Rosetta silent file (secondary structure, phi, psi, omega in degrees, C-alpha in Angstrom):
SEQUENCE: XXXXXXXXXXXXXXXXXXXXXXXXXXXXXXXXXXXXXXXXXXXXXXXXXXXXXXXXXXXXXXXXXXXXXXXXXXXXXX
SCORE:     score description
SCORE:     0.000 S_00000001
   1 L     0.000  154.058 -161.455   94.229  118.051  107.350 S_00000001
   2 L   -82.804  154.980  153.971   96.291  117.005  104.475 S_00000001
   3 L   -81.727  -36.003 -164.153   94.671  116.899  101.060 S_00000001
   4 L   -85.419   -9.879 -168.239   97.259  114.570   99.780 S_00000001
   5 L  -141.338   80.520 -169.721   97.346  111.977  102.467 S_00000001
   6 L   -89.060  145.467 -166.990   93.581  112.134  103.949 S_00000001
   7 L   -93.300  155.619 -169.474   92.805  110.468  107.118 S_00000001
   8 L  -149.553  163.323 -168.185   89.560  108.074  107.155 S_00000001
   9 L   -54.383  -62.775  155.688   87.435  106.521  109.887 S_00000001
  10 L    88.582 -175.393 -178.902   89.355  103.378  108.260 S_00000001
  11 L   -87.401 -166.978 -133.732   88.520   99.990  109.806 S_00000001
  12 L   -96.525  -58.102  160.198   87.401   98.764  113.033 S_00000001
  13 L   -66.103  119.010 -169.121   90.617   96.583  113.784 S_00000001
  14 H   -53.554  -23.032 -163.267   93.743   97.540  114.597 S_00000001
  15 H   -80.468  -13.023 -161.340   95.749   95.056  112.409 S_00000001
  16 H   -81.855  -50.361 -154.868   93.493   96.602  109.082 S_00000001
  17 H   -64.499  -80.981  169.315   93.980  100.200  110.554 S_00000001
  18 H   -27.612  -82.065 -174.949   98.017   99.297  110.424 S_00000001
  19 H   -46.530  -33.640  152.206   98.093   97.772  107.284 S_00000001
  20 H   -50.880  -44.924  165.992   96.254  101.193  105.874 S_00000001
  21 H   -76.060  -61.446  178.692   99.104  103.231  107.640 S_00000001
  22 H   -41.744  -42.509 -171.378  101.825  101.104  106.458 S_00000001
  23 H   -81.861  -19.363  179.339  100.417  101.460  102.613 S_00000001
  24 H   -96.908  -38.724  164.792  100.286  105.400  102.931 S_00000001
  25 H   -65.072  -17.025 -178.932  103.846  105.252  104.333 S_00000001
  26 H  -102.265  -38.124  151.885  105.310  103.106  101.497 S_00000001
  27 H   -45.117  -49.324 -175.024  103.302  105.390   99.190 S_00000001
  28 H   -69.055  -50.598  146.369  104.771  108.625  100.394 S_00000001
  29 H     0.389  -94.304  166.957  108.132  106.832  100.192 S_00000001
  30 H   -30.643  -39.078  129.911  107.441  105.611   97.015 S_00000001
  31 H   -24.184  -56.763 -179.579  106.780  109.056   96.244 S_00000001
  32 H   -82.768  -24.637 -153.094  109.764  110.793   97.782 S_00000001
  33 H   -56.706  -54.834  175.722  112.452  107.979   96.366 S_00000001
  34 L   -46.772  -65.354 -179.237  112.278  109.835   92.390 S_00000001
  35 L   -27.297  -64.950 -150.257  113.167  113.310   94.225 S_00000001
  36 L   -81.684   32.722 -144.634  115.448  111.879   96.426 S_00000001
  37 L  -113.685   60.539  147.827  118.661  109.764   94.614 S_00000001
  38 L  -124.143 -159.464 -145.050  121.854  110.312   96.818 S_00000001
  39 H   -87.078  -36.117  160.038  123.550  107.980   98.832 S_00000001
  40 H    -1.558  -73.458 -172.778  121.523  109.443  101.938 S_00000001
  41 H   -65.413  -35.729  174.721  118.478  108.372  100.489 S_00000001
  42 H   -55.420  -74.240  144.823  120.171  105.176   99.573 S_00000001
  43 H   -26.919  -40.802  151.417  121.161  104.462  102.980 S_00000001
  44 H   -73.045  -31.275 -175.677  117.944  105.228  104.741 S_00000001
  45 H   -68.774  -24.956 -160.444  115.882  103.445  102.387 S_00000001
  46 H  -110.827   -0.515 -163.791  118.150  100.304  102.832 S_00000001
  47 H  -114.757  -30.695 -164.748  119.062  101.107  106.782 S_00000001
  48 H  -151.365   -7.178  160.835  116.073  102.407  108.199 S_00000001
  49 H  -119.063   -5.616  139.669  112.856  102.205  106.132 S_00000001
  50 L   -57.579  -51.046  177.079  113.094   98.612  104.916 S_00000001
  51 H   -75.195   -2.416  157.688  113.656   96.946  108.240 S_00000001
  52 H   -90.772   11.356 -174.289  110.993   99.286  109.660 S_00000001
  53 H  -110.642  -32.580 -176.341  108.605   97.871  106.883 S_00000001
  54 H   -39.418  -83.006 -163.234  110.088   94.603  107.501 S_00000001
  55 H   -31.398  -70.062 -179.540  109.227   94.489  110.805 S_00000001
  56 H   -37.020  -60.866  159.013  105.900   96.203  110.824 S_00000001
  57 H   -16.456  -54.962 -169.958  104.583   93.437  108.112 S_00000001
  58 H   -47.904  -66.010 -138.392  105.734   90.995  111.160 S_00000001
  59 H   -75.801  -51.246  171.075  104.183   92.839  113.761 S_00000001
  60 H   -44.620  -59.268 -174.210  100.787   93.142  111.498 S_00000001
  61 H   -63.975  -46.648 -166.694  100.624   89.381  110.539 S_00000001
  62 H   -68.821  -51.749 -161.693  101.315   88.552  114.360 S_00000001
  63 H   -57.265  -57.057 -171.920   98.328   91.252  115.416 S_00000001
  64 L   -73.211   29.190  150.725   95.834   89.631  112.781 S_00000001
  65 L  -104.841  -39.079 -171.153   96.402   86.225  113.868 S_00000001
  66 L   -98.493   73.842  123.904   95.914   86.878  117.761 S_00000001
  67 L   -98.320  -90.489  -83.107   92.497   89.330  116.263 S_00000001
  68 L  -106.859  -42.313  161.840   91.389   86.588  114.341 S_00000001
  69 H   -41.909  -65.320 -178.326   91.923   83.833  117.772 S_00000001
  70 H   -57.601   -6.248 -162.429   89.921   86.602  119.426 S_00000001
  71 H  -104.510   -7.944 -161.598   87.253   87.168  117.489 S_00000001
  72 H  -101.784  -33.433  152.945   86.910   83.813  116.985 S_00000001
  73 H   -32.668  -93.784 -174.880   87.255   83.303  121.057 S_00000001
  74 H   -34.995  -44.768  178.967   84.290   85.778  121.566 S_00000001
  75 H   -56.497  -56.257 -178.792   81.713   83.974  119.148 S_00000001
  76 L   -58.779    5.996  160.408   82.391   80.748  120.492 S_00000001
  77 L  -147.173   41.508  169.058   81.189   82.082  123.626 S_00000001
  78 L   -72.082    0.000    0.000   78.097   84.126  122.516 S_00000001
């Protein structure tokens, strides 16, 4: 196990547990980016790890809206 990037139980819900992975990937990013400054780096950052951050953000807001129906589904039929 990593020291620098330590894994946790983390929460219960998948859209939290994503939004916890997404923030350790845009850290380590954030991280690599000083290191990193040629046009490569340019060009993935602008080609292939925004629009996968884009997206993911999407895909997160869409999961915690159908959690948040469901959870709200189940009570209402406790």
């Amino acid at each position: 196990m990593s020291s620098v990037y330590p894994v946790s139980p983390g929460p219960a819900r998948p859209d939290r547990d994503g939004d916890h992975q997404l923030r350790l990937l845009n850290d380590a990013w954030e991280k690599a980016v000083p290191f990193w400054r040629d046009d490569i780096a340019r060009q993935f950052g602008a080609h292939h790890w925004m629009p996968l951050h884009d997206e993911s953000r999407l895909y997160l807001e869409a999961l915690r809206v159908m959690m948040d129906l469901l959870d709200a589904a189940e009570r209402d039929t406790e």
